[in-house]
Amino acid sequence: AQSVTQLDSQVPVFEEAPVELRCNYSSSVSVYLFWYVQYPNQGLQLLLKYLSGSTLVESINGFEAEFNKSQTSFHLRKPSVHISDTAEYFCAVSDSSSNTGKLIFGQGTTLQVKP
Amino acid sequence: ETGVTQTPRHLVMGMTNKKSLKCEQHLGHNAMYWYKQSAKKPLELMFVYSLEERVENNSVPSRFSPECPNSSHLFLHLHTLQPEDSALYLCASSQDEVAGYTQYFGPGTRLTVL
């Protein structure tokens, strides 16, 4: 069975500061990894994903995440956050051999960006 | 319409009511999903449909009944729900494994059971 642990339930940070949201997963099989963001009263938006290839993946709005197989981690980072980045962030994992794409989600991390 | 749409956005129902949630995807995908998002709990997968066939039922109570009449539409029929079923119900769709079954979500239906 797979599981995802997001180590911080809330991360407060000042605007323009760097941030790291931590995600660790447990799986006995090869995985795909995803980060989703959820703004208040909205659904989940795909932020970035790792399927294969380069272990460093980037989003269009400045976030990046690095797949570390030995540490079973997929931490999300941004060098300088904006007020508009305030949201809940979910890390998710799926079995790369799955024929359904079933996602297992972490509990979420609330990023609170303060002015 | 673009992406994944869900209606209604908000629903309040009594325990004896019957209602349905609707999801429509405009992305040409061939798989659709229902998730439940409760406060303080991780998102829970409920059902998966691939090519209009149910391929996963994640031990969901029978008071939730999904229907997938075609690859663009997904319904969740609700009857005799309990207050603990109050949650945000999210629909998602994906294409095949070429894209790792990357899922795209709708805005959700906020359900309140009185």
CSV table of C-alpha atoms in Angstrom, one decimal:
chain,number,residue,atom,x,y,z
A,1,ALA,CA,0.0,0.0,0.0
A,2,GLN,CA,1.1,3.6,-0.6
A,3,SER,CA,1.0,6.5,1.7
A,4,VAL,CA,1.9,10.2,1.7
A,5,THR,CA,3.0,12.3,4.6
A,6,GLN,CA,3.1,16.0,4.5
A,7,LEU,CA,5.1,16.9,7.5
A,8,ASP,CA,3.7,20.4,8.2
A,9,SER,CA,0.0,21.1,8.5
A,10,GLN,CA,0.7,24.9,8.4
A,11,VAL,CA,3.6,26.9,7.2
A,12,PRO,CA,3.5,30.7,7.9
A,13,VAL,CA,6.0,32.8,5.9
A,14,PHE,CA,6.6,36.4,5.1
A,15,GLU,CA,6.1,37.7,1.6
A,16,GLU,CA,9.3,37.4,-0.6
A,17,ALA,CA,10.8,34.8,1.7
A,18,PRO,CA,11.7,31.3,0.5
A,19,VAL,CA,9.5,28.4,1.4
A,20,GLU,CA,9.7,24.6,1.4
A,21,LEU,CA,6.7,22.3,1.8
A,22,ARG,CA,7.7,18.8,2.7
A,23,CYS,CA,6.3,15.6,1.3
A,24,ASN,CA,7.4,12.0,1.9
A,25,TYR,CA,5.9,9.0,0.5
A,26,SER,CA,5.9,5.2,1.1
A,27,SER,CA,5.6,2.8,-1.8
A,28,SER,CA,7.0,-0.6,-2.7
A,29,VAL,CA,6.5,0.1,-6.4
A,30,SER,CA,7.6,2.8,-8.9
A,31,VAL,CA,5.6,6.0,-8.5
A,32,TYR,CA,4.4,9.2,-10.1
A,33,LEU,CA,4.3,12.2,-7.9
A,34,PHE,CA,2.1,15.3,-8.0
A,35,TRP,CA,1.6,18.6,-6.2
A,36,TYR,CA,-1.8,20.2,-6.3
A,37,VAL,CA,-2.9,23.6,-5.0
A,38,GLN,CA,-6.4,24.5,-3.6
A,39,TYR,CA,-7.5,28.1,-3.2
A,40,PRO,CA,-10.4,28.8,-0.9
A,41,ASN,CA,-13.8,27.6,-2.3
A,42,GLN,CA,-12.1,26.0,-5.3
A,43,GLY,CA,-11.1,22.6,-6.6
A,44,LEU,CA,-7.6,21.3,-6.9
A,45,GLN,CA,-5.3,22.7,-9.6
A,46,LEU,CA,-2.3,20.8,-10.8
A,47,LEU,CA,0.9,22.6,-9.9
A,48,LEU,CA,3.6,20.2,-11.1
A,49,LYS,CA,4.3,16.5,-11.6
A,50,TYR,CA,7.1,14.0,-11.8
A,51,LEU,CA,6.5,11.1,-14.2
A,52,SER,CA,10.1,10.3,-15.4
A,53,GLY,CA,13.3,11.9,-16.6
A,54,SER,CA,14.7,14.9,-14.8
A,55,THR,CA,14.1,14.7,-11.1
A,56,LEU,CA,13.7,18.5,-10.8
A,57,VAL,CA,10.4,19.7,-12.1
A,58,GLU,CA,9.1,23.3,-12.3
A,59,SER,CA,5.8,25.1,-12.5
A,60,ILE,CA,5.0,28.2,-14.5
A,61,ASN,CA,4.6,30.3,-11.4
A,62,GLY,CA,8.0,29.7,-9.8
A,63,PHE,CA,7.5,26.6,-7.8
A,64,GLU,CA,9.8,23.6,-8.2
A,65,ALA,CA,10.0,20.1,-6.7
A,66,GLU,CA,12.7,17.5,-6.7
A,67,PHE,CA,12.1,13.8,-6.7
A,68,ASN,CA,14.5,12.1,-4.3
A,69,LYS,CA,14.1,8.3,-4.6
A,70,SER,CA,16.6,7.4,-1.9
A,71,GLN,CA,14.8,9.6,0.6
A,72,THR,CA,11.3,8.9,-0.8
A,73,SER,CA,10.7,12.7,-0.9
A,74,PHE,CA,9.1,15.2,-3.2
A,75,HIS,CA,9.5,18.5,-1.5
A,76,LEU,CA,8.0,21.7,-3.0
A,77,ARG,CA,10.0,24.9,-3.0
A,78,LYS,CA,9.7,28.5,-4.0
A,79,PRO,CA,12.5,31.0,-3.6
A,80,SER,CA,10.2,34.0,-3.1
A,81,VAL,CA,6.6,33.8,-2.2
A,82,HIS,CA,3.7,36.2,-2.9
A,83,ILE,CA,0.6,36.9,-1.0
A,84,SER,CA,-1.3,35.2,-3.8
A,85,ASP,CA,0.5,31.9,-3.0
A,86,THR,CA,-1.6,31.6,0.2
A,87,ALA,CA,-3.5,28.3,-0.3
A,88,GLU,CA,-3.6,24.7,0.7
A,89,TYR,CA,-1.1,22.4,-1.0
A,90,PHE,CA,-1.5,18.7,-1.5
A,91,CYS,CA,1.1,16.1,-2.4
A,92,ALA,CA,-0.1,13.0,-4.1
A,93,VAL,CA,1.4,9.7,-5.4
A,94,SER,CA,0.2,7.1,-7.8
A,95,ASP,CA,1.5,3.7,-8.8
A,96,SER,CA,3.2,4.1,-12.2
A,97,SER,CA,1.9,0.6,-13.3
A,98,SER,CA,-1.7,1.4,-12.3
A,99,ASN,CA,-4.4,1.2,-15.0
A,100,THR,CA,-6.6,3.7,-13.2
A,101,GLY,CA,-4.2,6.4,-12.0
A,102,LYS,CA,-5.5,6.1,-8.5
A,103,LEU,CA,-4.1,9.0,-6.4
A,104,ILE,CA,-3.2,8.8,-2.7
A,105,PHE,CA,-3.1,12.2,-1.2
A,106,GLY,CA,-1.3,13.7,1.9
A,107,GLN,CA,-3.2,15.6,4.5
A,108,GLY,CA,-2.3,19.0,3.0
A,109,THR,CA,-0.2,21.9,4.0
A,110,THR,CA,-1.7,25.4,4.5
A,111,LEU,CA,0.8,28.0,3.3
A,112,GLN,CA,0.1,31.4,4.9
A,113,VAL,CA,2.0,34.2,3.3
A,114,LYS,CA,2.1,37.4,5.5
A,115,PRO,CA,2.8,40.9,4.3
B,1,GLU,CA,-17.2,25.6,-21.0
B,2,THR,CA,-13.6,24.5,-20.5
B,3,GLY,CA,-12.0,22.0,-18.2
B,4,VAL,CA,-14.1,20.1,-15.7
B,5,THR,CA,-17.4,21.5,-14.5
B,6,GLN,CA,-19.6,20.5,-11.6
B,7,THR,CA,-23.2,21.3,-10.7
B,8,PRO,CA,-24.6,22.3,-8.4
B,9,ARG,CA,-21.8,24.1,-6.6
B,10,HIS,CA,-23.7,24.0,-3.3
B,11,LEU,CA,-26.3,21.6,-2.1
B,12,VAL,CA,-28.2,21.3,1.1
B,13,MET,CA,-30.3,18.2,1.6
B,14,GLY,CA,-32.2,16.3,4.3
B,15,MET,CA,-31.4,12.8,5.3
B,16,THR,CA,-34.4,11.4,3.4
B,17,ASN,CA,-33.9,13.4,0.2
B,18,LYS,CA,-32.6,12.0,-3.1
B,19,LYS,CA,-30.3,14.3,-5.2
B,20,SER,CA,-27.6,13.9,-7.9
B,21,LEU,CA,-24.3,15.6,-8.5
B,22,LYS,CA,-23.2,16.2,-12.0
B,23,CYS,CA,-19.7,16.4,-13.5
B,24,GLU,CA,-18.8,17.2,-17.1
B,25,GLN,CA,-15.4,17.2,-18.6
B,26,HIS,CA,-14.5,19.1,-21.8
B,27,LEU,CA,-11.0,17.7,-22.1
B,28,GLY,CA,-11.5,14.6,-24.3
B,29,HIS,CA,-10.4,12.4,-21.4
B,30,ASN,CA,-11.4,8.8,-21.0
B,31,ALA,CA,-11.3,8.3,-17.2
B,32,MET,CA,-13.3,10.1,-14.5
B,33,TYR,CA,-13.1,10.1,-10.7
B,34,TRP,CA,-15.2,11.0,-7.7
B,35,TYR,CA,-13.3,12.2,-4.5
B,36,LYS,CA,-14.6,13.2,-1.1
B,37,GLN,CA,-12.9,16.0,0.8
B,38,SER,CA,-13.8,16.2,4.4
B,39,ALA,CA,-12.4,18.7,6.9
B,40,LYS,CA,-9.2,17.5,8.6
B,41,LYS,CA,-9.0,14.4,6.4
B,42,PRO,CA,-7.1,13.6,3.2
B,43,LEU,CA,-9.0,13.4,0.0
B,44,GLU,CA,-10.6,10.1,-0.4
B,45,LEU,CA,-11.0,8.4,-3.7
B,46,MET,CA,-14.6,7.0,-4.1
B,47,PHE,CA,-15.0,5.7,-7.6
B,48,VAL,CA,-13.0,5.5,-10.9
B,49,TYR,CA,-14.5,5.0,-14.3
B,50,SER,CA,-12.4,4.2,-17.3
B,51,LEU,CA,-14.0,4.1,-20.8
B,52,GLU,CA,-17.4,4.3,-19.0
B,53,GLU,CA,-16.8,1.2,-17.0
B,54,ARG,CA,-16.4,1.3,-13.2
B,55,VAL,CA,-12.9,0.0,-12.4
B,56,GLU,CA,-12.7,1.0,-8.8
B,57,ASN,CA,-15.1,1.3,-5.9
B,58,ASN,CA,-13.2,2.3,-2.8
B,59,SER,CA,-15.5,0.7,-0.2
B,60,VAL,CA,-18.1,3.4,-0.6
B,61,PRO,CA,-21.5,2.9,1.1
B,62,SER,CA,-24.4,2.0,-1.2
B,63,ARG,CA,-26.1,5.3,-0.4
B,64,PHE,CA,-23.7,6.8,-3.0
B,65,SER,CA,-24.4,5.5,-6.5
B,66,PRO,CA,-22.3,6.6,-9.4
B,67,GLU,CA,-23.3,6.6,-13.1
B,68,CYS,CA,-21.2,7.2,-16.2
B,69,PRO,CA,-23.4,7.4,-19.3
B,70,ASN,CA,-20.5,8.5,-21.5
B,71,SER,CA,-16.9,9.5,-21.3
B,72,SER,CA,-17.8,13.2,-20.8
B,73,HIS,CA,-20.3,12.9,-18.0
B,74,LEU,CA,-20.3,11.5,-14.5
B,75,PHE,CA,-23.0,11.5,-11.9
B,76,LEU,CA,-23.2,10.7,-8.2
B,77,HIS,CA,-26.7,9.8,-7.0
B,78,LEU,CA,-27.3,10.4,-3.3
B,79,HIS,CA,-30.0,8.9,-1.1
B,80,THR,CA,-30.6,8.6,2.6
B,81,LEU,CA,-27.4,10.3,3.4
B,82,GLN,CA,-26.0,10.9,6.9
B,83,PRO,CA,-24.7,14.2,8.4
B,84,GLU,CA,-21.2,12.8,8.3
B,85,ASP,CA,-21.5,12.7,4.5
B,86,SER,CA,-21.3,16.5,4.5
B,87,ALA,CA,-18.2,17.3,2.5
B,88,LEU,CA,-16.8,18.8,-0.7
B,89,TYR,CA,-17.2,16.3,-3.5
B,90,LEU,CA,-14.7,16.7,-6.3
B,91,CYS,CA,-14.8,15.2,-9.7
B,92,ALA,CA,-11.7,14.7,-11.8
B,93,SER,CA,-10.8,13.4,-15.3
B,94,SER,CA,-7.7,12.1,-16.9
B,95,GLN,CA,-6.3,10.7,-20.1
B,96,ASP,CA,-4.4,7.5,-20.5
B,97,GLU,CA,-1.1,6.4,-19.1
B,98,VAL,CA,0.9,8.5,-21.6
B,99,ALA,CA,0.4,11.4,-19.2
B,100,GLY,CA,0.7,9.3,-16.1
B,101,TYR,CA,-3.1,9.6,-15.7
B,102,THR,CA,-2.6,13.2,-14.6
B,103,GLN,CA,-5.9,14.2,-13.1
B,104,TYR,CA,-7.7,17.6,-13.6
B,105,PHE,CA,-10.3,18.6,-11.1
B,106,GLY,CA,-13.5,20.4,-11.1
B,107,PRO,CA,-14.5,23.1,-8.6
B,108,GLY,CA,-16.4,20.7,-6.4
B,109,THR,CA,-19.9,20.5,-4.9
B,110,ARG,CA,-20.2,21.6,-1.3
B,111,LEU,CA,-22.7,19.2,0.2
B,112,THR,CA,-24.5,19.8,3.6
B,113,VAL,CA,-26.7,17.0,5.0
B,114,LEU,CA,-29.1,18.2,7.7
